[in-house]
Amino acid sequence: MTGPTGSGKSTTLAAIIDYINANRQAHILTLEDPIEFVHQSRNCLINQREVGRHTQSFSAALRSALREDPDVILGGEMRDVDTMGLH
């Protein structure tokens, strides 16, 4: 999702996570810098990671995220070429 500052990107993504949490059983993993919305688990297992606090970098968090077998990954802003180049 893209858009200018203040356009509601974070709020929209939080609403999507909230919808999934209310309507599915899934493992949701968020990778953010900083964590903007704290999500409480309802039907889903939700793990929230903050860059600089829980992981050294966004790219390291994204690489290790796949080992956690998430059904949904919410990635915050991708600010560096290393992260954008992950495949």
mmCIF file of C-alpha atoms in Angstrom, residues 2 9 22 25-26 57 60 62-63 69 72-73 76 78:
data_model
loop_
_atom_site.group_PDB
_atom_site.id
_atom_site.type_symbol
_atom_site.label_atom_id
_atom_site.label_comp_id
_atom_site.label_asym_id
_atom_site.label_seq_id
_atom_site.Cartn_x
_atom_site.Cartn_y
_atom_site.Cartn_z
ATOM 1 C CA THR A 2 1.409 3.379 -0.901
ATOM 2 C CA LYS A 9 -2.110 3.832 5.158
ATOM 3 C CA ALA A 22 -12.007 -11.153 13.998
ATOM 4 C CA GLN A 25 -7.867 -18.291 12.648
ATOM 5 C CA ALA A 26 -4.381 -17.425 11.490
ATOM 6 C CA SER A 57 16.873 -4.552 10.903
ATOM 7 C CA ALA A 60 16.685 -9.489 9.139
ATOM 8 C CA LEU A 62 11.681 -10.409 7.200
ATOM 9 C CA ARG A 63 14.179 -13.218 6.622
ATOM 10 C CA ASP A 69 5.286 -19.985 9.521
ATOM 11 C CA VAL A 72 -0.133 -13.076 7.207
ATOM 12 C CA ILE A 73 2.893 -10.758 7.298
ATOM 13 C CA GLY A 76 5.915 -1.537 7.656
ATOM 14 C CA MET A 78 10.575 -0.492 3.421
#
